[in-house]
Amino acid sequence: MKKREQFSGNLTVILAMAGSAIGLGNIWRFPYIVGEYGGAAFIIVYFLACIFIALPIFFAETVIGRRGGMDTFGSMKRLAPGSSWYKVGLLTVISPIIILSYYSVVGGWSIHYLLKSFGVAFGQETGHFGEFISSVEAPLLAHTVFIALVAAVVLAGVKKGIEKFTKITMPILFVLILVTVVYSLTLPGAGRGVDYLVKPDFSKLSGEALMAAVGQAFFSLSLGVGTVLTYASYMRKKDNIFLSGVGTAGFDLLFALMAGFAVMPAVFAAGLSPSSGPGVVFETLPFIFGKMGSDAAWITICVSGVFFLAVLMAALTSAISMLEVGVAYLVEEKHIKRSRSVLYLVLFAWAVGLLCSLSFGPLSGVHILGDTIFDFLDKLCSNWLMPFGGLLFTIFVGWKMPSADVLDEFSNGGDKPLNVRIYPVVRILIRYIAPIGIVLIFLNSIL
Ligand code: TRP
């Protein structure tokens, strides 16, 4: 059998996992969710959700992936031979591909806005955000280009594709966002946006905000659908699981906060409402950069270009991780060649994405359980499939695997003394706190 590919070291693992984690969830979703749920107080709750619910699930997935050393099906079969646990793999093949299909649509929007920043029209020229996303050709073309880029990277493999691409893009991404933050902070009136992000007003917190924080943590850390598990299966035995988790979550939070500081000061500087929803990044920012920016038009153009390039890069490294889960499955379980696996999955995701894109326009009248196709799939994944997957992973690691095995994997056979010491806490989080938190999300969604 061909030797399995591996990431080349601890830092690479963290970069790749951070590449998966840091995406539209950070740059597009986080700022508007923070805006909707009241700013600084929400950020604190989000931080707690990351530590108490998201990180334990992250550790559970990494333990399964690295110990199993295969795709989700294969890993589960190895760790629990003879049981039905491997069927969880089905969930992890379906969910990421569905997520990829609508994620790619939004990724396409970032390509459109990137080109638009430089005055290049992509497909037919369109006016405002609403007009653009409800049109037919331009968003579809952008979706197609985006998913083709994703396919190209995954096709190149784990080391030459994913690892290489993330190593190049992540540092660039950091610089790009930093530039936007600095620019945004210098806009007249930016101070109120900063206050909004750092001065908590706990009276605005509601039960709904708590749930939103947990949901955001799930999405942002790519949890519950086997992405982390699959990437962990490319970790070397001597890499440190605890460090990878903390590093990934830390970078993820850092980028989310930076995106917040890029967006909110600009929104306040323009006298707009922080809770203007999903359109805030695509609709409001170009307007703000255009209207309020420096007198020199080229600076405004550059900042806008820099920002949307950042959105695009972040989205690409995340989308890659979604595709890789299914590809690993087809290659390892079905023995289909990598190139074919990529082709099949991308065609499927492209077709579903086509419907998602059209659901903002010609198909906006089509509703599934009261939502448009795009919203339905997003809710299906974010509110149900991801938490459900997370729940199963924590139950598997917390209750099914022997604790000694989990500790062995978590501490590299006792080689990492800090991991050994922290394990009892991690175990309580995995067995009780995280699953109970997820069940609460479900109850909230149902009621
Ligand atoms: N975490 C990514 C983001 O914040 C999105 C993402 C990547 C993802 N892989 C995933 C979401 C798997 C859910 C499942 O944009």
Short mmCIF file of C-alpha atoms and ligand atoms in Angstrom, two decimals:
data_model
loop_
_atom_site.label_atom_id
_atom_site.label_comp_id
_atom_site.label_asym_id
_atom_site.label_seq_id
_atom_site.Cartn_x
_atom_site.Cartn_y
_atom_site.Cartn_z
CA MET A 1 0.00 0.00 0.00
CA LYS A 2 1.11 3.53 -0.71
CA LYS A 3 2.46 5.28 2.34
CA ARG A 4 0.06 7.83 3.74
CA GLU A 5 1.07 11.45 3.43
CA GLN A 6 1.84 13.44 6.57
CA PHE A 7 2.21 17.08 7.50
CA SER A 8 5.83 17.90 8.10
CA GLY A 9 5.73 19.14 11.68
CA ASN A 10 3.94 20.66 14.62
CA LEU A 11 3.92 24.15 13.19
CA THR A 12 2.61 22.91 9.87
CA VAL A 13 -0.17 21.04 11.61
CA ILE A 14 -1.17 24.20 13.44
CA LEU A 15 -0.97 26.23 10.23
CA ALA A 16 -3.07 23.76 8.28
CA MET A 17 -5.61 23.44 11.04
CA ALA A 18 -5.68 27.19 11.50
CA GLY A 19 -6.07 27.48 7.74
CA SER A 20 -9.16 25.34 7.99
CA ALA A 21 -10.46 27.18 11.03
CA ILE A 22 -9.80 30.72 9.87
CA GLY A 23 -12.23 31.49 7.11
CA LEU A 24 -15.44 33.25 6.28
CA GLY A 25 -16.51 32.28 9.78
CA ASN A 26 -13.94 34.70 11.17
CA ILE A 27 -13.88 37.50 8.67
CA TRP A 28 -17.46 37.55 7.46
CA ARG A 29 -19.60 35.85 10.11
CA PHE A 30 -17.89 36.81 13.37
CA PRO A 31 -18.12 40.60 12.94
CA TYR A 32 -21.80 40.58 12.11
CA ILE A 33 -22.69 38.08 14.82
CA VAL A 34 -20.82 40.21 17.35
CA GLY A 35 -22.76 43.16 15.98
CA GLU A 36 -26.08 41.39 16.32
CA TYR A 37 -25.47 40.17 19.86
CA GLY A 38 -24.10 43.30 21.39
CA GLY A 39 -20.32 43.55 21.10
CA ALA A 40 -17.78 43.02 23.87
CA ALA A 41 -20.00 40.97 26.20
CA PHE A 42 -20.63 38.53 23.37
CA ILE A 43 -16.92 38.22 22.69
CA ILE A 44 -16.33 37.17 26.29
CA VAL A 45 -19.03 34.51 26.04
CA TYR A 46 -17.57 33.36 22.75
CA PHE A 47 -14.18 32.98 24.38
CA LEU A 48 -15.69 30.78 27.11
CA ALA A 49 -17.56 28.72 24.51
CA CYS A 50 -14.28 28.08 22.72
CA ILE A 51 -12.57 26.85 25.87
CA PHE A 52 -15.33 24.78 27.43
CA ILE A 53 -17.11 23.35 24.41
CA ALA A 54 -15.12 23.79 21.23
CA LEU A 55 -11.66 22.82 22.48
CA PRO A 56 -12.78 19.54 24.08
CA ILE A 57 -14.44 18.52 20.81
CA PHE A 58 -11.31 19.54 18.97
CA PHE A 59 -9.23 17.28 21.24
CA ALA A 60 -11.72 14.43 20.82
CA GLU A 61 -11.50 14.65 17.04
CA THR A 62 -7.72 14.88 17.07
CA VAL A 63 -7.37 11.87 19.34
CA ILE A 64 -9.57 9.78 17.04
CA GLY A 65 -7.89 11.00 13.86
CA ARG A 66 -4.31 10.55 14.92
CA ARG A 67 -4.83 7.26 16.72
CA GLY A 68 -6.95 5.89 13.88
CA GLY A 69 -4.60 7.27 11.25
CA MET A 70 -7.20 7.18 8.49
CA ASP A 71 -10.31 8.92 7.20
CA THR A 72 -13.29 8.99 9.60
CA PHE A 73 -14.67 5.58 8.63
CA GLY A 74 -11.30 3.89 8.74
CA SER A 75 -10.25 5.52 12.01
CA MET A 76 -13.47 4.57 13.76
CA LYS A 77 -13.25 1.00 12.46
CA ARG A 78 -9.74 0.70 13.83
CA LEU A 79 -10.58 2.16 17.22
CA ALA A 80 -13.87 0.32 17.72
CA PRO A 81 -13.71 -2.82 15.61
CA GLY A 82 -16.96 -4.71 15.29
CA SER A 83 -19.12 -1.80 16.44
CA SER A 84 -21.34 0.48 14.39
CA TRP A 85 -19.40 3.60 15.32
CA TYR A 86 -17.79 3.81 11.91
CA LYS A 87 -21.16 4.92 10.56
CA VAL A 88 -20.41 8.33 12.02
CA GLY A 89 -18.18 8.55 8.99
CA LEU A 90 -21.22 8.94 6.81
CA LEU A 91 -22.05 12.20 8.55
CA THR A 92 -18.54 13.45 8.01
CA VAL A 93 -18.64 12.74 4.32
CA ILE A 94 -21.98 14.39 3.71
CA SER A 95 -21.76 17.48 5.90
CA PRO A 96 -18.49 19.02 4.66
CA ILE A 97 -19.52 18.64 1.04
CA ILE A 98 -22.83 20.37 1.70
CA ILE A 99 -21.01 23.10 3.60
CA LEU A 100 -18.54 23.41 0.73
CA SER A 101 -21.37 23.92 -1.73
CA TYR A 102 -22.77 27.03 -0.09
CA TYR A 103 -19.44 28.19 1.28
CA SER A 104 -18.15 28.30 -2.27
CA VAL A 105 -20.96 30.66 -3.23
CA VAL A 106 -19.88 33.16 -0.58
CA GLY A 107 -16.25 32.51 -1.51
CA GLY A 108 -17.23 33.49 -5.03
CA TRP A 109 -18.65 36.76 -3.77
CA SER A 110 -15.23 37.60 -2.37
CA ILE A 111 -13.67 37.04 -5.80
CA HIS A 112 -16.25 39.35 -7.30
CA TYR A 113 -15.61 42.08 -4.75
CA LEU A 114 -11.87 41.68 -5.04
CA LEU A 115 -12.03 42.31 -8.77
CA LYS A 116 -14.54 45.05 -8.26
CA SER A 117 -12.17 46.85 -5.89
CA PHE A 118 -9.86 47.26 -8.84
CA GLY A 119 -12.67 48.29 -11.12
CA VAL A 120 -12.82 44.99 -12.97
CA ALA A 121 -16.30 43.64 -13.49
CA PHE A 122 -16.69 39.92 -13.17
CA GLY A 123 -19.37 38.77 -15.59
CA GLN A 124 -22.04 41.36 -16.05
CA GLU A 125 -21.63 44.64 -14.18
CA THR A 126 -23.87 44.88 -11.17
CA GLY A 127 -24.68 47.56 -8.67
CA HIS A 128 -25.33 46.84 -5.03
CA PHE A 129 -24.78 43.72 -3.02
CA GLY A 130 -28.45 42.70 -3.15
CA GLU A 131 -28.56 43.13 -6.90
CA PHE A 132 -25.33 41.23 -7.35
CA ILE A 133 -26.17 38.15 -5.32
CA SER A 134 -29.63 37.88 -6.86
CA SER A 135 -28.32 38.03 -10.41
CA VAL A 136 -27.57 34.80 -12.27
CA GLU A 137 -24.34 34.76 -14.27
CA ALA A 138 -21.87 36.78 -12.20
CA PRO A 139 -22.25 34.92 -8.89
CA LEU A 140 -22.34 31.57 -10.69
CA LEU A 141 -19.18 32.33 -12.56
CA ALA A 142 -17.51 33.42 -9.34
CA HIS A 143 -18.70 30.26 -7.54
CA THR A 144 -17.26 28.16 -10.36
CA VAL A 145 -13.88 29.88 -10.25
CA PHE A 146 -13.73 29.55 -6.49
CA ILE A 147 -14.49 25.84 -6.40
CA ALA A 148 -12.05 25.20 -9.25
CA LEU A 149 -9.27 26.84 -7.20
CA VAL A 150 -10.18 24.64 -4.25
CA ALA A 151 -10.10 21.54 -6.44
CA ALA A 152 -6.69 22.46 -7.85
CA VAL A 153 -5.10 22.66 -4.40
CA VAL A 154 -6.63 19.45 -3.08
CA LEU A 155 -5.69 17.66 -6.27
CA ALA A 156 -2.05 18.44 -5.59
CA GLY A 157 -2.17 16.41 -2.36
CA VAL A 158 -1.64 16.90 1.35
CA LYS A 159 1.98 18.07 1.30
CA LYS A 160 2.34 19.69 -2.10
CA GLY A 161 -1.18 21.07 -2.14
CA ILE A 162 -2.70 21.78 1.23
CA GLU A 163 0.49 22.24 3.24
CA LYS A 164 2.25 24.38 0.69
CA PHE A 165 -0.76 26.55 -0.05
CA THR A 166 -1.50 27.22 3.63
CA LYS A 167 2.11 27.97 4.42
CA ILE A 168 2.12 30.70 1.82
CA THR A 169 -1.33 32.15 2.38
CA MET A 170 -1.60 32.27 6.17
CA PRO A 171 1.24 34.75 6.79
CA ILE A 172 0.03 36.89 3.89
CA LEU A 173 -3.46 36.77 5.31
CA PHE A 174 -2.19 38.03 8.64
CA VAL A 175 -0.49 41.01 7.04
CA LEU A 176 -3.49 41.82 4.86
CA ILE A 177 -5.88 41.89 7.78
CA LEU A 178 -3.43 43.90 9.84
CA VAL A 179 -3.30 46.53 7.10
CA THR A 180 -7.09 46.73 7.07
CA VAL A 181 -7.24 47.03 10.86
CA VAL A 182 -4.73 49.87 10.89
CA TYR A 183 -6.57 51.68 8.12
CA SER A 184 -9.94 51.19 9.76
CA LEU A 185 -8.66 52.48 13.11
CA THR A 186 -7.46 55.69 11.50
CA LEU A 187 -10.87 56.61 10.07
CA PRO A 188 -12.40 59.61 11.84
CA GLY A 189 -14.86 58.39 14.49
CA ALA A 190 -13.39 54.88 14.67
CA GLY A 191 -13.12 55.12 18.47
CA ARG A 192 -16.74 54.25 19.07
CA GLY A 193 -16.28 51.02 17.16
CA VAL A 194 -13.35 50.16 19.40
CA ASP A 195 -15.42 50.90 22.50
CA TYR A 196 -18.10 48.62 21.17
CA LEU A 197 -15.61 45.77 20.97
CA VAL A 198 -13.87 46.29 24.31
CA LYS A 199 -16.49 47.65 26.74
CA PRO A 200 -18.88 44.85 27.68
CA ASP A 201 -22.53 45.55 28.34
CA PHE A 202 -23.79 42.34 29.92
CA SER A 203 -27.38 43.50 29.93
CA LYS A 204 -27.50 42.71 26.23
CA LEU A 205 -26.70 39.04 26.72
CA SER A 206 -29.52 36.59 26.24
CA GLY A 207 -29.88 32.83 26.10
CA GLU A 208 -29.94 33.21 22.36
CA ALA A 209 -26.57 34.96 22.45
CA LEU A 210 -25.10 32.04 24.39
CA MET A 211 -26.28 29.61 21.77
CA ALA A 212 -25.05 31.82 18.98
CA ALA A 213 -21.64 31.87 20.65
CA VAL A 214 -21.48 28.09 20.78
CA GLY A 215 -22.68 27.78 17.19
CA GLN A 216 -20.07 30.29 16.05
CA ALA A 217 -17.35 28.39 17.90
CA PHE A 218 -18.38 25.18 16.14
CA PHE A 219 -18.36 26.72 12.73
CA SER A 220 -15.21 28.71 13.26
CA LEU A 221 -13.15 25.76 14.47
CA SER A 222 -14.53 23.45 11.73
CA LEU A 223 -15.85 21.04 14.33
CA GLY A 224 -18.13 18.04 14.24
CA VAL A 225 -17.80 17.07 10.60
CA GLY A 226 -14.48 15.25 10.53
CA THR A 227 -12.30 18.07 9.19
CA VAL A 228 -10.18 18.20 12.31
CA LEU A 229 -10.20 14.40 12.49
CA THR A 230 -8.93 14.05 8.93
CA TYR A 231 -6.21 16.67 9.34
CA ALA A 232 -5.20 15.03 12.63
CA SER A 233 -4.75 11.76 10.78
CA TYR A 234 -1.90 13.48 8.90
CA MET A 235 -0.15 14.39 12.17
CA ARG A 236 3.05 12.62 13.10
CA LYS A 237 3.08 10.54 16.27
CA LYS A 238 5.47 12.96 17.95
CA ASP A 239 3.37 16.06 17.31
CA ASN A 240 1.59 17.57 20.27
CA ILE A 241 -2.21 17.37 20.30
CA PHE A 242 -2.71 19.82 23.15
CA LEU A 243 -0.43 22.37 21.56
CA SER A 244 -2.15 21.98 18.19
CA GLY A 245 -5.56 22.57 19.74
CA VAL A 246 -4.54 25.59 21.75
CA GLY A 247 -2.52 27.00 18.85
CA THR A 248 -5.34 26.57 16.35
CA ALA A 249 -7.98 28.00 18.67
CA GLY A 250 -5.65 30.87 19.60
CA PHE A 251 -4.96 31.83 15.99
CA ASP A 252 -8.62 31.45 15.16
CA LEU A 253 -9.61 33.84 17.94
CA LEU A 254 -6.87 36.27 17.00
CA PHE A 255 -8.07 36.47 13.40
CA ALA A 256 -11.69 36.81 14.46
CA LEU A 257 -10.79 39.70 16.74
CA MET A 258 -8.70 41.33 14.04
CA ALA A 259 -11.61 41.05 11.63
CA GLY A 260 -13.79 42.65 14.29
CA PHE A 261 -11.34 45.54 14.57
CA ALA A 262 -11.21 45.85 10.79
CA VAL A 263 -14.96 46.00 10.41
CA MET A 264 -16.55 47.64 13.48
CA PRO A 265 -14.53 50.88 13.64
CA ALA A 266 -15.33 51.45 9.95
CA VAL A 267 -19.01 50.76 10.54
CA PHE A 268 -19.18 53.20 13.44
CA ALA A 269 -17.09 55.77 11.61
CA ALA A 270 -19.69 55.75 8.85
CA GLY A 271 -22.48 56.16 11.41
CA LEU A 272 -24.01 52.81 10.49
CA SER A 273 -25.58 50.25 12.79
CA PRO A 274 -23.32 47.42 13.98
CA SER A 275 -26.22 45.00 13.68
CA SER A 276 -26.77 45.35 9.97
CA GLY A 277 -26.31 41.61 9.44
CA PRO A 278 -24.58 39.39 6.88
CA GLY A 279 -24.26 42.15 4.32
CA VAL A 280 -21.96 44.14 6.56
CA VAL A 281 -18.70 42.88 5.11
CA PHE A 282 -19.61 42.83 1.44
CA GLU A 283 -21.97 45.74 1.30
CA THR A 284 -20.93 48.20 3.94
CA LEU A 285 -17.18 47.98 3.85
CA PRO A 286 -16.61 48.83 0.18
CA PHE A 287 -18.98 51.74 0.65
CA ILE A 288 -17.15 52.95 3.73
CA PHE A 289 -13.72 52.56 2.25
CA GLY A 290 -14.96 54.41 -0.80
CA LYS A 291 -16.69 57.27 0.98
CA MET A 292 -14.62 57.92 4.03
CA GLY A 293 -11.19 56.92 3.02
CA SER A 294 -8.29 59.07 2.24
CA ASP A 295 -8.54 61.66 -0.49
CA ALA A 296 -6.20 59.62 -2.60
CA ALA A 297 -8.45 57.18 -4.42
CA TRP A 298 -5.69 54.66 -4.91
CA ILE A 299 -5.34 54.14 -1.17
CA THR A 300 -9.01 53.35 -0.85
CA ILE A 301 -8.83 51.00 -3.79
CA CYS A 302 -5.83 49.22 -2.34
CA VAL A 303 -7.34 48.82 1.11
CA SER A 304 -10.52 47.43 -0.33
CA GLY A 305 -8.51 45.10 -2.58
CA VAL A 306 -6.34 44.00 0.33
CA PHE A 307 -9.38 43.27 2.44
CA PHE A 308 -11.17 41.15 -0.14
CA LEU A 309 -8.00 39.31 -1.02
CA ALA A 310 -7.81 38.42 2.66
CA VAL A 311 -11.40 37.20 2.63
CA LEU A 312 -10.67 35.10 -0.44
CA MET A 313 -7.52 33.50 0.95
CA ALA A 314 -9.16 32.71 4.25
CA ALA A 315 -12.12 31.15 2.45
CA LEU A 316 -9.89 29.06 0.20
CA THR A 317 -7.86 27.42 2.96
CA SER A 318 -11.10 26.54 4.74
CA ALA A 319 -12.86 25.19 1.68
CA ILE A 320 -9.85 23.00 0.97
CA SER A 321 -10.27 21.30 4.33
CA MET A 322 -13.92 20.56 3.60
CA LEU A 323 -13.08 18.86 0.33
CA GLU A 324 -10.20 16.89 1.82
CA VAL A 325 -12.50 15.05 4.26
CA GLY A 326 -14.52 13.50 1.45
CA VAL A 327 -11.48 12.90 -0.73
CA ALA A 328 -9.72 11.03 2.09
CA TYR A 329 -12.84 8.89 2.42
CA LEU A 330 -13.14 8.02 -1.27
CA VAL A 331 -9.43 7.33 -1.62
CA GLU A 332 -9.07 5.20 1.50
CA GLU A 333 -12.40 3.45 1.77
CA LYS A 334 -13.50 3.20 -1.85
CA HIS A 335 -10.03 3.05 -3.41
CA ILE A 336 -10.92 5.70 -5.95
CA LYS A 337 -8.02 7.70 -7.34
CA ARG A 338 -7.41 11.10 -5.77
CA SER A 339 -8.06 12.94 -9.01
CA ARG A 340 -11.37 11.21 -9.60
CA SER A 341 -12.44 11.67 -6.00
CA VAL A 342 -11.82 15.38 -6.30
CA LEU A 343 -13.73 15.52 -9.56
CA TYR A 344 -16.82 13.70 -8.28
CA LEU A 345 -17.07 15.66 -5.06
CA VAL A 346 -16.43 19.00 -6.70
CA LEU A 347 -19.04 18.37 -9.36
CA PHE A 348 -21.55 17.50 -6.69
CA ALA A 349 -20.73 20.51 -4.52
CA TRP A 350 -20.73 22.75 -7.58
CA ALA A 351 -24.21 21.61 -8.58
CA VAL A 352 -25.65 22.05 -5.10
CA GLY A 353 -23.87 25.40 -4.87
CA LEU A 354 -25.52 26.42 -8.11
CA LEU A 355 -28.91 25.96 -6.47
CA CYS A 356 -27.71 27.85 -3.40
CA SER A 357 -26.54 30.75 -5.50
CA LEU A 358 -29.77 30.86 -7.48
CA SER A 359 -31.72 30.79 -4.22
CA PHE A 360 -30.86 34.48 -3.82
CA GLY A 361 -32.42 35.18 -7.21
CA PRO A 362 -34.62 33.12 -9.53
CA LEU A 363 -35.07 30.34 -6.96
CA SER A 364 -35.78 32.67 -4.03
CA GLY A 365 -39.37 31.41 -4.01
CA VAL A 366 -38.28 27.82 -3.38
CA HIS A 367 -38.49 27.09 0.32
CA ILE A 368 -37.53 24.05 2.33
CA LEU A 369 -39.13 24.07 5.79
CA GLY A 370 -39.62 27.80 5.45
CA ASP A 371 -36.08 28.71 4.38
CA THR A 372 -34.44 29.35 1.05
CA ILE A 373 -32.12 26.60 -0.18
CA PHE A 374 -29.02 28.47 1.00
CA ASP A 375 -30.42 29.18 4.46
CA PHE A 376 -31.85 25.71 4.81
CA LEU A 377 -28.51 24.02 4.10
CA ASP A 378 -26.65 26.43 6.38
CA LYS A 379 -29.07 25.81 9.23
CA LEU A 380 -29.08 22.06 8.60
CA CYS A 381 -25.30 21.97 8.93
CA SER A 382 -24.64 24.63 11.56
CA ASN A 383 -27.54 23.88 13.89
CA TRP A 384 -27.86 20.13 13.46
CA LEU A 385 -25.17 18.14 11.65
CA MET A 386 -22.15 19.87 13.16
CA PRO A 387 -23.32 19.77 16.80
CA PHE A 388 -24.57 16.21 16.30
CA GLY A 389 -21.20 15.13 14.96
CA GLY A 390 -19.46 16.91 17.83
CA LEU A 391 -21.69 15.13 20.32
CA LEU A 392 -20.88 11.72 18.83
CA PHE A 393 -17.13 12.43 18.85
CA THR A 394 -17.15 13.47 22.52
CA ILE A 395 -19.24 10.45 23.50
CA PHE A 396 -16.91 8.16 21.58
CA VAL A 397 -13.75 9.52 23.16
CA GLY A 398 -15.25 10.18 26.59
CA TRP A 399 -17.30 7.05 27.09
CA LYS A 400 -16.37 4.41 24.51
CA MET A 401 -12.57 4.60 24.21
CA PRO A 402 -10.63 3.34 27.24
CA SER A 403 -9.37 6.36 29.18
CA ALA A 404 -5.85 4.94 29.18
CA ASP A 405 -5.84 4.95 25.36
CA VAL A 406 -7.07 8.51 25.21
CA LEU A 407 -4.40 9.61 27.67
CA ASP A 408 -1.78 7.68 25.73
CA GLU A 409 -2.69 9.50 22.53
CA PHE A 410 -3.19 12.88 24.17
CA SER A 411 0.21 12.76 25.87
CA ASN A 412 2.16 10.82 23.23
CA GLY A 413 2.55 7.85 25.54
CA GLY A 414 3.41 10.06 28.52
CA ASP A 415 6.10 11.96 26.65
CA LYS A 416 4.40 15.31 27.22
CA PRO A 417 4.23 15.92 31.00
CA LEU A 418 2.04 19.01 30.66
CA ASN A 419 -0.52 17.04 28.68
CA VAL A 420 -0.52 14.31 31.32
CA ARG A 421 -1.14 16.87 34.02
CA ILE A 422 -3.94 18.63 32.19
CA TYR A 423 -5.63 15.44 31.05
CA PRO A 424 -8.00 15.02 34.03
CA VAL A 425 -9.49 18.44 33.26
CA VAL A 426 -9.72 17.69 29.55
CA ARG A 427 -11.43 14.41 30.35
CA ILE A 428 -14.13 16.10 32.42
CA LEU A 429 -14.68 18.60 29.62
CA ILE A 430 -14.97 15.84 27.02
CA ARG A 431 -17.19 13.56 29.10
CA TYR A 432 -19.55 16.07 30.63
CA ILE A 433 -19.24 19.74 29.85
CA ALA A 434 -19.06 19.66 26.05
CA PRO A 435 -21.81 17.05 25.48
CA ILE A 436 -24.14 18.81 27.90
CA GLY A 437 -23.45 22.09 26.13
CA ILE A 438 -24.34 20.52 22.79
CA VAL A 439 -27.53 18.98 24.11
CA LEU A 440 -28.49 22.44 25.33
CA ILE A 441 -28.00 23.83 21.81
CA PHE A 442 -30.30 21.13 20.48
CA LEU A 443 -32.96 21.85 23.07
CA ASN A 444 -32.71 25.51 22.19
CA SER A 445 -33.11 24.79 18.49
CA ILE A 446 -36.08 22.54 19.07
CA LEU A 447 -37.97 24.78 21.49
N1 TRP B 1 -14.00 27.14 9.99
C1 TRP B 1 -14.19 27.71 8.71
C2 TRP B 1 -14.57 29.16 8.82
O1 TRP B 1 -14.58 29.70 9.87
C3 TRP B 1 -15.20 26.98 7.91
C4 TRP B 1 -14.97 25.54 7.86
C5 TRP B 1 -13.91 24.88 7.39
C6 TRP B 1 -15.83 24.58 8.27
N2 TRP B 1 -14.08 23.54 7.50
C7 TRP B 1 -15.26 23.35 8.04
C8 TRP B 1 -17.05 24.71 8.81
C9 TRP B 1 -15.90 22.22 8.37
C10 TRP B 1 -17.71 23.55 9.15
C11 TRP B 1 -17.12 22.34 8.93
O2 TRP B 1 -14.87 29.78 7.86
#
